[in-house]
């Protein structure tokens, strides 16, 4: 219902930020995420960052899934 | 000389002759064109291929090329895809009143460079000028004639069970390069249009194998349309592996951003081939040596099941039908 | 690409699917509310990796599909007014109204332009002062704050020729309407990822508590969706319905307070009519009185033809998860992507379009 893609913030100027995904660049608004900093990854929807992505949560999810599927395999 | 095209340039007046004799003809001149008769006259023998296409790309200049290069490549590639060696092209321009002559010069120079690269000649042409607003700056039509070596019969209907499907490089580059320039969508793309003449690549492929059954350049509608056309024309099934399909990160990034599927995005310098299994490796290695085939890859094969349909094996091991696109490819938000 | 490729890991996806097959025994009818999830499930062929007792249903979560005929007819009527430029997301171009669509209106001379962002619509308004630039404001709570931000920007720049035709919808009231209709006995809902990034997850708690529905907020990559299904199955097997977030990297329980504050400073909650469901009170947004000068409904008077629904079109039932596209007799026969009868076939995220395009192999 709402397509949003993870992009990396390359530079910030006031409420506008330069972002990148796979080398594709565009100027977007960070009005909805004033806490966003250069180097952060944000969820981009229709030209606006709607959330700052949580890198620890992402890593934790992947570790949790890896452990869970390994546990599954060892039949416990 | 005015700096803009006027209606008078298209009226057969002195201005028209100046436009042709000073701007259009000189860069692309050759013995056949220079006779300036009403039609080009030349002799040919053997089986011939003949094709035509019109070009209305907007904007007329885009990263990696312009409408002039596109107009030559499109017809050269269409001839090559039927196994023909392209020889002679026609060039017809429909110019909107007010187009800067400097832009026309750049476009004609690009026509010259591309024709020279492909080794073809523009032997006949026409120029018309229409009122402002009646055309979008410039439309171009090109037609082309080529000779097909005896015994060669390449067609979308000749793919056979067991053939390997080979793609000459990364998909979606032209479509995204043009879309990135569109008003309301601007974004910076780290990749340019792949617009290129493929006749030399095809010649090198034909030199190592005469078991290339089908060839096509996946332009509008992208790779998915071409594969669907092969499956339907040849009455075969085609199975493709998603993770074998070469794609530049920039095209992937732009498609993620706009909610588009790169399999449906236009290419202007790529080809898809159905090749007998024993020749696949040979053809692939010769393609990789050509500047337009560096990323060539075998992406799937022709099968007997699900005739007329294309099945895509996804990265995670499931599979789905890959269908023709329906209507304009539009960026989406949801 | 960071945050995408890791969640498309083949090994992880296949092992997750095997884990689900191992632990899932009870029947599990799961509705993915969001059109984005419908496409991700179809595009990655996820249904084939699931055991037969798990059934996936699509909900009304595609803003294009739920736009009522009357609202489409209004956009088309506005497009035919002199000196009006319509700016819209690409999704809206092909949606059929009672008699036509924006694509045909463009062919008949309407100035209709596709934009990726409201910022582009503002740019077009700045560049064409002699035109009245109307932005078709469709979307849910993810898009609403971006439209609110544009209205505030237009006010700051005192733009006289920028307007919004507000057709925004809210997610929770529609989910509740589906559950209240009771036409589908659901066991679980894959909750929308990016709407939840804005509104958080509190409004889903009522579904777990009062309707006994398992709720998990999911991301959009194959691993994300399979992880969410695995969490739903565990809730269902243990009869322990609750609200959980699988998409923790993108969604916090409290959502995005800044976006919510901006949204509620520009819009009031109002009734909205949903195609296929009907009028739902307090399920949409309307521009506040303070911003009335940007409201296309206030600025432009257009009379509309009587609303006409396409005969035989069962999009309403598809949207409410009661039937699957193949059960509609128009599907694949009269109703085709190149000749869409109902909205679910038009939007690339519509259930029927996703089914037709990425339909399972056994069809």
PDB file of C-alpha atoms in Angstrom, chain C residues 13-266:
ATOM      1  CA  UNK C  13      14.081 -17.973   3.064  1.00  0.00           C
ATOM      2  CA  UNK C  14      14.069 -21.706   2.281  1.00  0.00           C
ATOM      3  CA  UNK C  15      14.876 -22.710   5.867  1.00  0.00           C
ATOM      4  CA  UNK C  16      12.147 -20.394   7.175  1.00  0.00           C
ATOM      5  CA  UNK C  17       9.658 -21.996   4.775  1.00  0.00           C
ATOM      6  CA  UNK C  18      10.700 -25.478   5.976  1.00  0.00           C
ATOM      7  CA  UNK C  19      10.361 -24.332   9.620  1.00  0.00           C
ATOM      8  CA  UNK C  20       6.827 -23.039   8.921  1.00  0.00           C
ATOM      9  CA  UNK C  21       5.870 -26.319   7.242  1.00  0.00           C
ATOM     10  CA  UNK C  22       7.187 -28.179  10.280  1.00  0.00           C
ATOM     11  CA  UNK C  23       5.270 -26.281  12.943  1.00  0.00           C
ATOM     12  CA  UNK C  24       2.028 -25.376  11.117  1.00  0.00           C
ATOM     13  CA  UNK C  25      -0.846 -27.828  11.514  1.00  0.00           C
ATOM     14  CA  UNK C  26      -3.982 -25.839  12.318  1.00  0.00           C
ATOM     15  CA  UNK C  27      -5.795 -24.075   9.473  1.00  0.00           C
ATOM     16  CA  UNK C  28      -4.401 -20.545   9.164  1.00  0.00           C
ATOM     17  CA  UNK C  29      -6.323 -18.051   6.992  1.00  0.00           C
ATOM     18  CA  UNK C  30      -4.013 -15.032   6.833  1.00  0.00           C
ATOM     19  CA  UNK C  31      -4.949 -11.697   5.240  1.00  0.00           C
ATOM     20  CA  UNK C  32      -2.209  -9.480   3.923  1.00  0.00           C
ATOM     21  CA  UNK C  33      -3.884  -6.111   4.197  1.00  0.00           C
ATOM     22  CA  UNK C  34      -1.342  -4.158   2.169  1.00  0.00           C
ATOM     23  CA  UNK C  35      -1.094  -4.257  -1.644  1.00  0.00           C
ATOM     24  CA  UNK C  36       2.687  -4.066  -1.356  1.00  0.00           C
ATOM     25  CA  UNK C  37       2.656  -7.364   0.512  1.00  0.00           C
ATOM     26  CA  UNK C  38       0.344  -8.864  -2.129  1.00  0.00           C
ATOM     27  CA  UNK C  39       2.899  -8.068  -4.858  1.00  0.00           C
ATOM     28  CA  UNK C  40       5.868  -9.258  -2.763  1.00  0.00           C
ATOM     29  CA  UNK C  41       4.081 -12.576  -2.007  1.00  0.00           C
ATOM     30  CA  UNK C  42       3.130 -13.129  -5.643  1.00  0.00           C
ATOM     31  CA  UNK C  43       6.398 -11.909  -7.152  1.00  0.00           C
ATOM     32  CA  UNK C  44       8.468 -14.232  -4.964  1.00  0.00           C
ATOM     33  CA  UNK C  45       6.084 -17.163  -5.369  1.00  0.00           C
ATOM     34  CA  UNK C  46       5.815 -17.438  -1.560  1.00  0.00           C
ATOM     35  CA  UNK C  47       2.510 -19.345  -1.627  1.00  0.00           C
ATOM     36  CA  UNK C  48       4.261 -22.368  -3.205  1.00  0.00           C
ATOM     37  CA  UNK C  49       6.630 -22.565  -0.218  1.00  0.00           C
ATOM     38  CA  UNK C  50       3.775 -22.759   2.328  1.00  0.00           C
ATOM     39  CA  UNK C  51       1.891 -25.876   3.545  1.00  0.00           C
ATOM     40  CA  UNK C  52      -1.691 -26.301   2.255  1.00  0.00           C
ATOM     41  CA  UNK C  53      -3.295 -25.478   5.621  1.00  0.00           C
ATOM     42  CA  UNK C  54      -2.061 -21.875   5.287  1.00  0.00           C
ATOM     43  CA  UNK C  55      -4.322 -19.764   3.025  1.00  0.00           C
ATOM     44  CA  UNK C  56      -3.337 -16.245   1.972  1.00  0.00           C
ATOM     45  CA  UNK C  57      -6.064 -13.634   1.326  1.00  0.00           C
ATOM     46  CA  UNK C  58      -5.594 -10.091   0.009  1.00  0.00           C
ATOM     47  CA  UNK C  59      -7.224  -7.145   1.743  1.00  0.00           C
ATOM     48  CA  UNK C  60      -8.245  -3.597   0.709  1.00  0.00           C
ATOM     49  CA  UNK C  61      -4.801  -2.141   1.241  1.00  0.00           C
ATOM     50  CA  UNK C  62      -4.167  -0.644  -2.169  1.00  0.00           C
ATOM     51  CA  UNK C  63      -5.137   3.046  -2.124  1.00  0.00           C
ATOM     52  CA  UNK C  64      -5.890   2.964  -5.834  1.00  0.00           C
ATOM     53  CA  UNK C  65      -8.273   0.013  -5.588  1.00  0.00           C
ATOM     54  CA  UNK C  66     -10.316   1.451  -2.754  1.00  0.00           C
ATOM     55  CA  UNK C  67     -10.782   4.875  -4.406  1.00  0.00           C
ATOM     56  CA  UNK C  68     -14.526   5.205  -5.012  1.00  0.00           C
ATOM     57  CA  UNK C  69     -15.867   5.702  -8.530  1.00  0.00           C
ATOM     58  CA  UNK C  70     -17.195   9.113  -7.553  1.00  0.00           C
ATOM     59  CA  UNK C  71     -13.691  10.291  -6.581  1.00  0.00           C
ATOM     60  CA  UNK C  72     -12.220   9.042  -9.889  1.00  0.00           C
ATOM     61  CA  UNK C  73     -15.039  10.754 -11.811  1.00  0.00           C
ATOM     62  CA  UNK C  74     -14.234  13.987  -9.931  1.00  0.00           C
ATOM     63  CA  UNK C  75     -10.524  13.813 -10.889  1.00  0.00           C
ATOM     64  CA  UNK C  76     -11.506  13.267 -14.529  1.00  0.00           C
ATOM     65  CA  UNK C  77     -13.991  16.169 -14.450  1.00  0.00           C
ATOM     66  CA  UNK C  78     -11.328  18.477 -12.949  1.00  0.00           C
ATOM     67  CA  UNK C  79      -8.867  17.414 -15.665  1.00  0.00           C
ATOM     68  CA  UNK C  80     -11.220  18.732 -18.335  1.00  0.00           C
ATOM     69  CA  UNK C  81     -11.448  22.249 -16.797  1.00  0.00           C
ATOM     70  CA  UNK C  82      -9.508  24.945 -18.681  1.00  0.00           C
ATOM     71  CA  UNK C  83      -6.110  26.042 -17.245  1.00  0.00           C
ATOM     72  CA  UNK C  84      -6.036  23.041 -14.866  1.00  0.00           C
ATOM     73  CA  UNK C  85      -3.003  20.730 -14.588  1.00  0.00           C
ATOM     74  CA  UNK C  86      -3.571  17.444 -12.775  1.00  0.00           C
ATOM     75  CA  UNK C  87      -0.531  15.940 -11.037  1.00  0.00           C
ATOM     76  CA  UNK C  88      -0.896  12.386  -9.784  1.00  0.00           C
ATOM     77  CA  UNK C  89       1.011   9.277  -8.794  1.00  0.00           C
ATOM     78  CA  UNK C  90       1.325   6.857 -11.715  1.00  0.00           C
ATOM     79  CA  UNK C  91      -0.940   4.350 -10.012  1.00  0.00           C
ATOM     80  CA  UNK C  92      -4.055   6.480 -10.612  1.00  0.00           C
ATOM     81  CA  UNK C  93      -3.786   6.845 -14.378  1.00  0.00           C
ATOM     82  CA  UNK C  94      -5.573   3.660 -15.447  1.00  0.00           C
ATOM     83  CA  UNK C  95      -8.144   3.235 -12.643  1.00  0.00           C
ATOM     84  CA  UNK C  96     -11.619   3.039 -14.230  1.00  0.00           C
ATOM     85  CA  UNK C  97     -14.215   5.526 -12.966  1.00  0.00           C
ATOM     86  CA  UNK C  98     -17.891   5.229 -13.918  1.00  0.00           C
ATOM     87  CA  UNK C  99     -17.256   6.104 -17.576  1.00  0.00           C
ATOM     88  CA  UNK C 100     -13.556   6.816 -18.197  1.00  0.00           C
ATOM     89  CA  UNK C 101     -10.098   7.083 -16.606  1.00  0.00           C
ATOM     90  CA  UNK C 102      -7.347   9.718 -16.364  1.00  0.00           C
ATOM     91  CA  UNK C 103      -5.402   8.085 -19.218  1.00  0.00           C
ATOM     92  CA  UNK C 104      -8.352   8.626 -21.586  1.00  0.00           C
ATOM     93  CA  UNK C 105      -8.890  12.137 -20.171  1.00  0.00           C
ATOM     94  CA  UNK C 106      -5.232  12.880 -21.076  1.00  0.00           C
ATOM     95  CA  UNK C 107      -5.766  11.546 -24.605  1.00  0.00           C
ATOM     96  CA  UNK C 108      -8.779  13.889 -24.876  1.00  0.00           C
ATOM     97  CA  UNK C 109      -6.557  16.865 -24.088  1.00  0.00           C
ATOM     98  CA  UNK C 110      -6.430  16.994 -20.272  1.00  0.00           C
ATOM     99  CA  UNK C 111      -3.053  18.203 -18.907  1.00  0.00           C
ATOM    100  CA  UNK C 112      -2.287  15.231 -16.650  1.00  0.00           C
ATOM    101  CA  UNK C 113       1.252  14.677 -15.411  1.00  0.00           C
ATOM    102  CA  UNK C 114       2.757  11.824 -13.404  1.00  0.00           C
ATOM    103  CA  UNK C 115       4.851  12.779 -10.390  1.00  0.00           C
ATOM    104  CA  UNK C 116       6.944  10.723  -7.971  1.00  0.00           C
ATOM    105  CA  UNK C 117       6.506  13.166  -5.080  1.00  0.00           C
ATOM    106  CA  UNK C 118       4.353  16.104  -3.925  1.00  0.00           C
ATOM    107  CA  UNK C 119       7.613  18.087  -4.150  1.00  0.00           C
ATOM    108  CA  UNK C 120       7.492  17.586  -7.927  1.00  0.00           C
ATOM    109  CA  UNK C 121       3.852  18.759  -7.947  1.00  0.00           C
ATOM    110  CA  UNK C 122       4.894  21.919  -6.071  1.00  0.00           C
ATOM    111  CA  UNK C 123       7.716  22.434  -8.614  1.00  0.00           C
ATOM    112  CA  UNK C 124       5.201  22.239 -11.474  1.00  0.00           C
ATOM    113  CA  UNK C 125       2.948  24.748  -9.668  1.00  0.00           C
ATOM    114  CA  UNK C 126       5.875  27.164  -9.217  1.00  0.00           C
ATOM    115  CA  UNK C 127       6.802  26.778 -12.882  1.00  0.00           C
ATOM    116  CA  UNK C 128       3.268  27.308 -14.236  1.00  0.00           C
ATOM    117  CA  UNK C 129       1.681  30.220 -12.339  1.00  0.00           C
ATOM    118  CA  UNK C 130      -1.057  30.560 -14.979  1.00  0.00           C
ATOM    119  CA  UNK C 131      -2.222  26.977 -14.370  1.00  0.00           C
ATOM    120  CA  UNK C 132      -4.185  25.673 -11.400  1.00  0.00           C
ATOM    121  CA  UNK C 133      -2.153  22.620 -10.353  1.00  0.00           C
ATOM    122  CA  UNK C 134      -4.287  20.006  -8.572  1.00  0.00           C
ATOM    123  CA  UNK C 135      -2.554  17.091  -6.817  1.00  0.00           C
ATOM    124  CA  UNK C 136      -4.674  13.923  -6.541  1.00  0.00           C
ATOM    125  CA  UNK C 137      -4.156  13.103  -2.879  1.00  0.00           C
ATOM    126  CA  UNK C 138      -4.555   9.325  -2.626  1.00  0.00           C
ATOM    127  CA  UNK C 139      -2.850   7.055  -0.110  1.00  0.00           C
ATOM    128  CA  UNK C 140      -2.956   5.906   3.501  1.00  0.00           C
ATOM    129  CA  UNK C 141      -1.211   7.204   6.607  1.00  0.00           C
ATOM    130  CA  UNK C 142       2.220   6.711   5.003  1.00  0.00           C
ATOM    131  CA  UNK C 143       1.495   9.188   2.202  1.00  0.00           C
ATOM    132  CA  UNK C 144      -0.727  11.594   4.211  1.00  0.00           C
ATOM    133  CA  UNK C 145       2.192  13.282   6.072  1.00  0.00           C
ATOM    134  CA  UNK C 146       4.030  13.856   2.765  1.00  0.00           C
ATOM    135  CA  UNK C 147       0.938  15.650   1.386  1.00  0.00           C
ATOM    136  CA  UNK C 148       0.558  17.603   4.641  1.00  0.00           C
ATOM    137  CA  UNK C 149       4.197  18.724   4.318  1.00  0.00           C
ATOM    138  CA  UNK C 150       3.485  19.958   0.768  1.00  0.00           C
ATOM    139  CA  UNK C 151       0.457  21.981   1.914  1.00  0.00           C
ATOM    140  CA  UNK C 152       2.540  23.634   4.643  1.00  0.00           C
ATOM    141  CA  UNK C 153       5.281  24.370   2.101  1.00  0.00           C
ATOM    142  CA  UNK C 154       2.701  25.855  -0.318  1.00  0.00           C
ATOM    143  CA  UNK C 155       1.420  28.094   2.477  1.00  0.00           C
ATOM    144  CA  UNK C 156       4.980  29.192   3.385  1.00  0.00           C
ATOM    145  CA  UNK C 157       5.604  30.166  -0.242  1.00  0.00           C
ATOM    146  CA  UNK C 158       2.099  31.604  -0.573  1.00  0.00           C
ATOM    147  CA  UNK C 159       1.559  29.527  -3.726  1.00  0.00           C
ATOM    148  CA  UNK C 160      -1.782  30.649  -5.177  1.00  0.00           C
ATOM    149  CA  UNK C 161      -2.119  27.862  -7.791  1.00  0.00           C
ATOM    150  CA  UNK C 162      -1.528  24.637  -5.815  1.00  0.00           C
ATOM    151  CA  UNK C 163      -4.474  22.505  -4.667  1.00  0.00           C
ATOM    152  CA  UNK C 164      -5.023  19.033  -3.206  1.00  0.00           C
ATOM    153  CA  UNK C 165      -7.994  16.800  -4.053  1.00  0.00           C
ATOM    154  CA  UNK C 166      -7.962  14.940  -0.754  1.00  0.00           C
ATOM    155  CA  UNK C 167      -8.942  11.256  -1.088  1.00  0.00           C
ATOM    156  CA  UNK C 168      -6.728   9.944   1.737  1.00  0.00           C
ATOM    157  CA  UNK C 169      -7.793   6.852   3.678  1.00  0.00           C
ATOM    158  CA  UNK C 170      -7.001   5.449   7.130  1.00  0.00           C
ATOM    159  CA  UNK C 171      -6.028   1.821   7.697  1.00  0.00           C
ATOM    160  CA  UNK C 172      -7.478   0.810  11.114  1.00  0.00           C
ATOM    161  CA  UNK C 173     -11.134   1.731  10.327  1.00  0.00           C
ATOM    162  CA  UNK C 174     -10.987  -0.393   7.145  1.00  0.00           C
ATOM    163  CA  UNK C 175      -9.451  -3.355   8.982  1.00  0.00           C
ATOM    164  CA  UNK C 176     -12.140  -3.072  11.630  1.00  0.00           C
ATOM    165  CA  UNK C 177     -14.851  -2.861   8.934  1.00  0.00           C
ATOM    166  CA  UNK C 178     -13.578  -6.071   7.358  1.00  0.00           C
ATOM    167  CA  UNK C 179     -13.588  -7.855  10.732  1.00  0.00           C
ATOM    168  CA  UNK C 180     -17.018  -6.459  11.674  1.00  0.00           C
ATOM    169  CA  UNK C 181     -18.505  -7.620   8.359  1.00  0.00           C
ATOM    170  CA  UNK C 182     -17.524 -11.065   9.616  1.00  0.00           C
ATOM    171  CA  UNK C 183     -17.676 -12.414   6.095  1.00  0.00           C
ATOM    172  CA  UNK C 184     -14.231 -14.006   6.391  1.00  0.00           C
ATOM    173  CA  UNK C 185     -13.103 -16.088   9.366  1.00  0.00           C
ATOM    174  CA  UNK C 186      -9.551 -14.849   9.584  1.00  0.00           C
ATOM    175  CA  UNK C 187      -6.952 -16.305  11.919  1.00  0.00           C
ATOM    176  CA  UNK C 188      -4.243 -13.723  11.322  1.00  0.00           C
ATOM    177  CA  UNK C 189      -3.381 -10.425   9.641  1.00  0.00           C
ATOM    178  CA  UNK C 190      -0.045  -9.490   8.083  1.00  0.00           C
ATOM    179  CA  UNK C 191      -0.160  -5.846   9.171  1.00  0.00           C
ATOM    180  CA  UNK C 192       1.081  -3.138   6.784  1.00  0.00           C
ATOM    181  CA  UNK C 193       4.780  -2.299   7.176  1.00  0.00           C
ATOM    182  CA  UNK C 194       5.066   1.329   6.148  1.00  0.00           C
ATOM    183  CA  UNK C 195       1.695   2.528   7.462  1.00  0.00           C
ATOM    184  CA  UNK C 196       2.824   1.118  10.815  1.00  0.00           C
ATOM    185  CA  UNK C 197       6.103   3.004  10.513  1.00  0.00           C
ATOM    186  CA  UNK C 198       3.907   6.120  10.822  1.00  0.00           C
ATOM    187  CA  UNK C 199       0.967   5.139  13.051  1.00  0.00           C
ATOM    188  CA  UNK C 200       2.716   2.503  15.209  1.00  0.00           C
ATOM    189  CA  UNK C 201       0.960  -0.689  16.287  1.00  0.00           C
ATOM    190  CA  UNK C 202      -1.412   0.342  19.115  1.00  0.00           C
ATOM    191  CA  UNK C 203      -4.511   0.470  16.916  1.00  0.00           C
ATOM    192  CA  UNK C 204      -4.069  -3.233  16.018  1.00  0.00           C
ATOM    193  CA  UNK C 205      -4.257  -4.363  19.654  1.00  0.00           C
ATOM    194  CA  UNK C 206      -8.085  -4.333  19.546  1.00  0.00           C
ATOM    195  CA  UNK C 207      -8.056  -6.968  16.748  1.00  0.00           C
ATOM    196  CA  UNK C 208      -5.979  -9.387  18.838  1.00  0.00           C
ATOM    197  CA  UNK C 209      -7.927  -8.687  22.039  1.00  0.00           C
ATOM    198  CA  UNK C 210     -11.523  -8.394  20.762  1.00  0.00           C
ATOM    199  CA  UNK C 211     -11.461 -10.537  17.614  1.00  0.00           C
ATOM    200  CA  UNK C 212      -8.774 -13.090  18.611  1.00  0.00           C
ATOM    201  CA  UNK C 213      -6.786 -12.313  15.467  1.00  0.00           C
ATOM    202  CA  UNK C 214      -2.999 -12.877  15.360  1.00  0.00           C
ATOM    203  CA  UNK C 215      -1.303  -9.660  14.153  1.00  0.00           C
ATOM    204  CA  UNK C 216       2.296  -9.294  12.910  1.00  0.00           C
ATOM    205  CA  UNK C 217       3.744  -6.204  11.199  1.00  0.00           C
ATOM    206  CA  UNK C 218       5.863  -7.359   8.248  1.00  0.00           C
ATOM    207  CA  UNK C 219       8.520  -5.954   5.917  1.00  0.00           C
ATOM    208  CA  UNK C 220       8.452  -6.511   2.161  1.00  0.00           C
ATOM    209  CA  UNK C 221      11.336  -8.826   1.294  1.00  0.00           C
ATOM    210  CA  UNK C 222      10.809 -12.630   1.116  1.00  0.00           C
ATOM    211  CA  UNK C 223      12.615 -13.272   4.444  1.00  0.00           C
ATOM    212  CA  UNK C 224      10.537 -10.514   6.095  1.00  0.00           C
ATOM    213  CA  UNK C 225       7.247 -12.046   4.951  1.00  0.00           C
ATOM    214  CA  UNK C 226       8.204 -15.622   5.825  1.00  0.00           C
ATOM    215  CA  UNK C 227       9.372 -14.467   9.263  1.00  0.00           C
ATOM    216  CA  UNK C 228       6.009 -12.736   9.817  1.00  0.00           C
ATOM    217  CA  UNK C 229       4.098 -15.851   8.685  1.00  0.00           C
ATOM    218  CA  UNK C 230       6.197 -17.987  11.038  1.00  0.00           C
ATOM    219  CA  UNK C 231       5.348 -15.638  13.962  1.00  0.00           C
ATOM    220  CA  UNK C 232       1.630 -15.710  13.013  1.00  0.00           C
ATOM    221  CA  UNK C 233       1.652 -19.526  12.859  1.00  0.00           C
ATOM    222  CA  UNK C 234       3.236 -19.736  16.330  1.00  0.00           C
ATOM    223  CA  UNK C 235       0.531 -17.415  17.727  1.00  0.00           C
ATOM    224  CA  UNK C 236      -2.197 -19.490  16.041  1.00  0.00           C
ATOM    225  CA  UNK C 237      -0.775 -22.865  17.135  1.00  0.00           C
ATOM    226  CA  UNK C 238      -0.493 -21.608  20.733  1.00  0.00           C
ATOM    227  CA  UNK C 239      -3.910 -19.830  20.568  1.00  0.00           C
ATOM    228  CA  UNK C 240      -2.152 -16.699  21.760  1.00  0.00           C
ATOM    229  CA  UNK C 241      -3.270 -13.820  19.492  1.00  0.00           C
ATOM    230  CA  UNK C 242      -1.279 -10.621  20.064  1.00  0.00           C
ATOM    231  CA  UNK C 243       0.403  -7.783  18.178  1.00  0.00           C
ATOM    232  CA  UNK C 244       4.065  -8.390  17.248  1.00  0.00           C
ATOM    233  CA  UNK C 245       6.506  -6.544  15.004  1.00  0.00           C
ATOM    234  CA  UNK C 246       8.666  -8.618  12.655  1.00  0.00           C
ATOM    235  CA  UNK C 247       9.820  -5.482  10.755  1.00  0.00           C
ATOM    236  CA  UNK C 248      11.654  -4.086  13.794  1.00  0.00           C
ATOM    237  CA  UNK C 249      14.216  -2.221  11.709  1.00  0.00           C
ATOM    238  CA  UNK C 250      11.507  -0.024  10.235  1.00  0.00           C
ATOM    239  CA  UNK C 251       8.667   0.078  12.771  1.00  0.00           C
ATOM    240  CA  UNK C 252       8.490   1.250  16.384  1.00  0.00           C
ATOM    241  CA  UNK C 253       5.334   0.646  18.540  1.00  0.00           C
ATOM    242  CA  UNK C 254       4.797   4.417  18.812  1.00  0.00           C
ATOM    243  CA  UNK C 255       5.314   5.015  15.053  1.00  0.00           C
ATOM    244  CA  UNK C 256       6.665   8.408  13.898  1.00  0.00           C
ATOM    245  CA  UNK C 257       5.322  11.095  16.291  1.00  0.00           C
ATOM    246  CA  UNK C 258       6.662  13.959  14.138  1.00  0.00           C
ATOM    247  CA  UNK C 259       4.815  12.668  11.051  1.00  0.00           C
ATOM    248  CA  UNK C 260       1.601  12.098  13.043  1.00  0.00           C
ATOM    249  CA  UNK C 261       1.760  15.598  14.476  1.00  0.00           C
ATOM    250  CA  UNK C 262       2.264  17.144  11.001  1.00  0.00           C
ATOM    251  CA  UNK C 263      -0.545  15.017   9.520  1.00  0.00           C
ATOM    252  CA  UNK C 264      -3.046  15.960  12.241  1.00  0.00           C
ATOM    253  CA  UNK C 265      -2.086  19.641  11.993  1.00  0.00           C
ATOM    254  CA  UNK C 266      -3.245  19.755   8.356  1.00  0.00           C
TER     255      UNK C 266
END
